[in-house]
CSV table of C-alpha atoms in Angstrom, one decimal:
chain,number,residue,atom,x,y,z
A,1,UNK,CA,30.7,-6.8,-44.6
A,2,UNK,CA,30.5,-10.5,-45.7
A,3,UNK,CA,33.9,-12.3,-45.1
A,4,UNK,CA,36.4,-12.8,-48.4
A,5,UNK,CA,38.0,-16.0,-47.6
A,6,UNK,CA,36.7,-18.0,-50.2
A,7,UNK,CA,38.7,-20.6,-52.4
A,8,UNK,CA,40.9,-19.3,-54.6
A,9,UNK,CA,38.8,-21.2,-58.0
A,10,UNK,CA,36.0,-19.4,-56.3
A,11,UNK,CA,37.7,-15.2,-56.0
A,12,UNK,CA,38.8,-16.1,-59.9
A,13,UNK,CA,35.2,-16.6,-60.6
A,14,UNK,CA,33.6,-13.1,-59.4
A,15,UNK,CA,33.5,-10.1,-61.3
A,16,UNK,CA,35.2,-6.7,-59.3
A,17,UNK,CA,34.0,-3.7,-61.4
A,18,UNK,CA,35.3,-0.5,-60.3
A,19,UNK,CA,33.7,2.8,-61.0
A,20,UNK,CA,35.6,6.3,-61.2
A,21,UNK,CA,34.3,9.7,-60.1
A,22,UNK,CA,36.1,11.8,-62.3
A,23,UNK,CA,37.0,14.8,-64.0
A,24,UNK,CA,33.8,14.6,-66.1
A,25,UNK,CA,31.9,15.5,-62.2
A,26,UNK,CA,33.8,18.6,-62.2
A,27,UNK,CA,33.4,22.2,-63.1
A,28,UNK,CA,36.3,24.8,-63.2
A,29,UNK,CA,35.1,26.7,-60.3
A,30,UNK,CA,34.5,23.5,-57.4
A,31,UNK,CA,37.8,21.2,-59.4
A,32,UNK,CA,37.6,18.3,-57.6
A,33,UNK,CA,41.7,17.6,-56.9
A,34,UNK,CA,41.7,13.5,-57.1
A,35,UNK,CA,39.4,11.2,-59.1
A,36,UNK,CA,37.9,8.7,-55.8
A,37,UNK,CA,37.8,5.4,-57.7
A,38,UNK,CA,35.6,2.8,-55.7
A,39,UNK,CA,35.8,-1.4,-55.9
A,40,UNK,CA,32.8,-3.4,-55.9
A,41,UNK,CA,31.6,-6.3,-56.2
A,42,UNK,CA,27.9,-7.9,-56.3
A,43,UNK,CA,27.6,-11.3,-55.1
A,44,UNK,CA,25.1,-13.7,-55.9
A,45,UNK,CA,22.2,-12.6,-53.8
A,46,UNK,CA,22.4,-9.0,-55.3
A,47,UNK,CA,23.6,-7.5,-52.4
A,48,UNK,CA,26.7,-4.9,-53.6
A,49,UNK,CA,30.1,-5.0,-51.6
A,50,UNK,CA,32.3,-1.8,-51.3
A,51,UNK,CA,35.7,-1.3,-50.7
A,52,UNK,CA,38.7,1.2,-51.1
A,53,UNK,CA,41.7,-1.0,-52.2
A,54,UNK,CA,41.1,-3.8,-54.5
A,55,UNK,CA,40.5,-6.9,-52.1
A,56,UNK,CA,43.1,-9.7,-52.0
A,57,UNK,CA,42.2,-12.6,-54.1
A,58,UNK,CA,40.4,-10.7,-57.0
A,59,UNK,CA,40.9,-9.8,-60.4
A,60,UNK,CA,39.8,-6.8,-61.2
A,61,UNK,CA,37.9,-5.6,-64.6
A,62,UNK,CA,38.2,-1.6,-64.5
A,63,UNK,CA,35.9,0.8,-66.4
A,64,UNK,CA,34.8,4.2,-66.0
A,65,UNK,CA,30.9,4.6,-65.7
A,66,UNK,CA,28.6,6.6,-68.0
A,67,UNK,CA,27.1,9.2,-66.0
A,68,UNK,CA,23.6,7.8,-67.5
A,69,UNK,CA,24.6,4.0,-66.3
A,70,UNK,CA,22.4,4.4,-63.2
A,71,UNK,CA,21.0,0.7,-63.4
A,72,UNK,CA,23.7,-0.7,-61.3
A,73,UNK,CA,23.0,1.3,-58.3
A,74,UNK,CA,19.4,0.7,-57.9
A,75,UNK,CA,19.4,-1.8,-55.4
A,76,UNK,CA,22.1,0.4,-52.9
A,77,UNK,CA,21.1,-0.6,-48.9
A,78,UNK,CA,21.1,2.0,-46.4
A,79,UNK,CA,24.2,0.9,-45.3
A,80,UNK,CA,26.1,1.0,-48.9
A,81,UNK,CA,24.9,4.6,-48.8
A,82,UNK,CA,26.2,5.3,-45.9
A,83,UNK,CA,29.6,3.8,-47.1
A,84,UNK,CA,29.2,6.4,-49.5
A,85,UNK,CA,29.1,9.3,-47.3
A,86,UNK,CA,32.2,7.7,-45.5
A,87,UNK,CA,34.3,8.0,-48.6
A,88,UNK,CA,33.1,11.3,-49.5
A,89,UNK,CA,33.1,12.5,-46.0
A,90,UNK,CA,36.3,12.0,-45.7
A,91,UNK,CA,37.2,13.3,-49.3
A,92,UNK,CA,35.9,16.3,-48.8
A,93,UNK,CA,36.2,16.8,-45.2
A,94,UNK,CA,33.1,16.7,-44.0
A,95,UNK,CA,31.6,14.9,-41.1
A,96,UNK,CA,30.0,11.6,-42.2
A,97,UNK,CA,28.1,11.7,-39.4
A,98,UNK,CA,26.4,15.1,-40.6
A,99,UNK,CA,26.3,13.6,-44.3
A,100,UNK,CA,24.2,10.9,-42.9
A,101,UNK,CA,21.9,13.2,-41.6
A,102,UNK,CA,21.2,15.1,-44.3
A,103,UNK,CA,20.9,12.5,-46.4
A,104,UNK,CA,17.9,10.9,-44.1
A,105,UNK,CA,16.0,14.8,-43.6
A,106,UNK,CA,16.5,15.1,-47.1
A,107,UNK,CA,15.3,11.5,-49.0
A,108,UNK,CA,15.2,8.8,-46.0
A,109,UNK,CA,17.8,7.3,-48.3
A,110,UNK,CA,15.5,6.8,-51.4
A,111,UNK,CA,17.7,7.8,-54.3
A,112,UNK,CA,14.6,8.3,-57.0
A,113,UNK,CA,13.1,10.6,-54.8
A,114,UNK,CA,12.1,14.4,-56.4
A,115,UNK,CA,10.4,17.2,-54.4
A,116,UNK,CA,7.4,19.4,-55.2
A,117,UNK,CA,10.3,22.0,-55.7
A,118,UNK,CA,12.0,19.8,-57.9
A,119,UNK,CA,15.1,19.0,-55.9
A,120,UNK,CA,16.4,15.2,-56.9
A,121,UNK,CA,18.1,12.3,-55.3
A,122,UNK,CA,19.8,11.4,-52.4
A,123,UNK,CA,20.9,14.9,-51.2
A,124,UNK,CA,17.8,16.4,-52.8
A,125,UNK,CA,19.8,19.1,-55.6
A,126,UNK,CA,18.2,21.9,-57.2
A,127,UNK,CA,18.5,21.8,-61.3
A,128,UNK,CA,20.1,25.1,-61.0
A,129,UNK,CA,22.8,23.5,-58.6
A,130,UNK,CA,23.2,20.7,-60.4
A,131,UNK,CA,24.6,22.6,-63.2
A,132,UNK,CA,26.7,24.6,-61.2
A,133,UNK,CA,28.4,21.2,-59.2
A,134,UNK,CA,28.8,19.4,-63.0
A,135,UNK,CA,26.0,16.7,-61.6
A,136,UNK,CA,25.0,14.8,-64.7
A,137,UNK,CA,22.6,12.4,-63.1
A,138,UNK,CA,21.0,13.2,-59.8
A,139,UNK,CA,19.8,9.6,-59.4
A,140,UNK,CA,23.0,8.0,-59.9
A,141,UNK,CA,23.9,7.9,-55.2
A,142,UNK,CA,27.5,8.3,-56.2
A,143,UNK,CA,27.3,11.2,-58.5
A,144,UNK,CA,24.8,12.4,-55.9
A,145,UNK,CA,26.2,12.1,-52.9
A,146,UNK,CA,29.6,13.2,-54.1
A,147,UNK,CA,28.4,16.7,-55.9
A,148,UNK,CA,26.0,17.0,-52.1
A,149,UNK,CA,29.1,16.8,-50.3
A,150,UNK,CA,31.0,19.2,-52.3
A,151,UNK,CA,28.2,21.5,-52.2
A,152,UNK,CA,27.5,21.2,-48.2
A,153,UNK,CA,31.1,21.6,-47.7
A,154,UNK,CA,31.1,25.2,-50.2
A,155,UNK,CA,28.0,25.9,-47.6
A,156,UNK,CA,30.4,25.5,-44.1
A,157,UNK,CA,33.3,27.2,-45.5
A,158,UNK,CA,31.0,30.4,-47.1
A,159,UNK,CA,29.0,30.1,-43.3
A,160,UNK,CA,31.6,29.2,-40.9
A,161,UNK,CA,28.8,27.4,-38.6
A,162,UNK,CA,26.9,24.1,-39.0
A,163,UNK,CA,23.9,25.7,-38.3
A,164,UNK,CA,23.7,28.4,-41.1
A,165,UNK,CA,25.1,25.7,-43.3
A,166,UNK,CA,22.4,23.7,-43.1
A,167,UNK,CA,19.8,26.7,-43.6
A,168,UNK,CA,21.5,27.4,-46.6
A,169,UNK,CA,21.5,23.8,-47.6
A,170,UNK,CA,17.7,24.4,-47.6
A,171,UNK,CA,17.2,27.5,-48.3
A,172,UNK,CA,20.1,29.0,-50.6
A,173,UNK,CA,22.6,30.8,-49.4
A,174,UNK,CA,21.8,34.4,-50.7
A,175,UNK,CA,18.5,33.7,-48.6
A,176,UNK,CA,20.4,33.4,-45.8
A,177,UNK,CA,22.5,36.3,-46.0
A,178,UNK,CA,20.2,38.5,-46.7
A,179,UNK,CA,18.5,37.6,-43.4
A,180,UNK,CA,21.8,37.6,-41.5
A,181,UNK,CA,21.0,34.1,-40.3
A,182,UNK,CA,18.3,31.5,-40.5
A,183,UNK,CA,15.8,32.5,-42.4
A,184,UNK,CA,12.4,33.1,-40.9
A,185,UNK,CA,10.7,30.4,-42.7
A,186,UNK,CA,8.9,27.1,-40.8
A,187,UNK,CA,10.3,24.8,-43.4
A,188,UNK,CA,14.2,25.6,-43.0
A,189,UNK,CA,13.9,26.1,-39.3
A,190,UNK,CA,12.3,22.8,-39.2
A,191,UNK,CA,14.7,21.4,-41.0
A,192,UNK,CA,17.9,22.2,-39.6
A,193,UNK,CA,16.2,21.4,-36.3
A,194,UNK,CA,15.4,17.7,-37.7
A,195,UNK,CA,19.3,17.5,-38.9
A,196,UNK,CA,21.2,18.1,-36.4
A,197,UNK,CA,19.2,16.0,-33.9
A,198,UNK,CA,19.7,13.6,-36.2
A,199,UNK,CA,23.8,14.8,-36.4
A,200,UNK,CA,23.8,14.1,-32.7
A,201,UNK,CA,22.0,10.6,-32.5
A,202,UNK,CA,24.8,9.9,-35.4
A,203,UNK,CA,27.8,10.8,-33.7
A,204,UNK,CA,26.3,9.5,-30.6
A,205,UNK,CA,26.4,6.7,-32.0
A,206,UNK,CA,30.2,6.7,-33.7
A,207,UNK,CA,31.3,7.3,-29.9
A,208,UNK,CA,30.0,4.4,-28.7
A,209,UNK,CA,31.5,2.4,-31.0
A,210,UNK,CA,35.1,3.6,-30.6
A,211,UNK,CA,34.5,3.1,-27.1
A,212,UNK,CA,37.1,0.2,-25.4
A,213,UNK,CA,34.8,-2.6,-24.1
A,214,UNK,CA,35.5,-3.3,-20.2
């Protein structure tokens, strides 16, 4: 993140938009208890800057997004995205690290992407899911990556177990139990293989940065 301490003339000058996801993401059955409201900011290169409190020194010009206001969020980096899996992660109480993951089996981060299945965005939803999370625009990578959260956290509490999670991530969860496990198709086994290789190299990866340097 790109260091704030600018001149003051300068902070009064830049525009902090904040965008709410809100009650209007919710259905009765998966109520999401708090509204997450995020701060940004996009400086003059077009890069976007993230943060959870409004920063010191700005001025900020709040409005709630239109799920359909997508236009804003095209040019998110990989590491905005993974910012995004932070806040949700930890909204929903599931590892970031394994958000991560799923996200890069899933899209490799491309938020316009759309499967011959017809799964969309970020974390790759079904139509049929879609409805069922209250995801109004699967290309938006908040809307997205907040209703894949919610969903991959409904899939660990139903399975109990990371593994069965993921299979029915990718394969439906009545698919799953009615095979008493991971299914017996290439595909899913495939893919929760890929995941949670990718899971480990990610939290490999959080340890070594929480480690105390020598």
């Amino acid at each position: 993140m790109q260091s704030r301490n600018h001149g003051r003339s300068s902070l009064a000058r830049k525009t902090l938009a904040v965008f709410v996801v809100s009650a209007a993401l919710q259905v009765a059955a998966f109520t999401v208890s708090k509204a997450e409201t995020i701060y940004y900011w996009k400086d003059p290169s077009g890069i976007y800057h993230f943060y959870k409190s409004p920063p010191k020194g700005f001025v900020p010009r709040v409005k709630k997004e239109s799920a359909r206001r997508q236009s804003s969020y095209k040019s998110l980096s990989k590491r905005q995205i993974d910012r995004l899996a932070d806040l949700f992660g930890k909204r929903h109480k599931v590892d970031a690290s394994l958000v991560k993951a799923v996200i890069e089996v899933e899209s490799d981060y491309n938020p316009k992407v759309v499967s011959s299945a017809g799964a969309q965005g970020l974390m790759q939803i079904m139509p049929e899911t879609q409805k069922d999370l209250g995801l109004d625009n699967p290309f938006d990578p908040v809307e997205n990556v907040e209703a894949g959260v919610r969903y991959l956290r409904m899939m660990l509490d139903r399975f109990k177990d990371v593994r069965l999670a993921l299979a029915a991530y990718n394969a439906g969860p009545l698919t799953v139990e009615k095979y008493g496990g991971i299914p017996p198709f290439a595909e899913t086994r495939k893919y929760v293989t890929k995941v949670l290789k990718r899971y480990r190299y990610n939290r490999s990866k959080v340890r070594q940065n929480v480690q105390p340097s020598k």
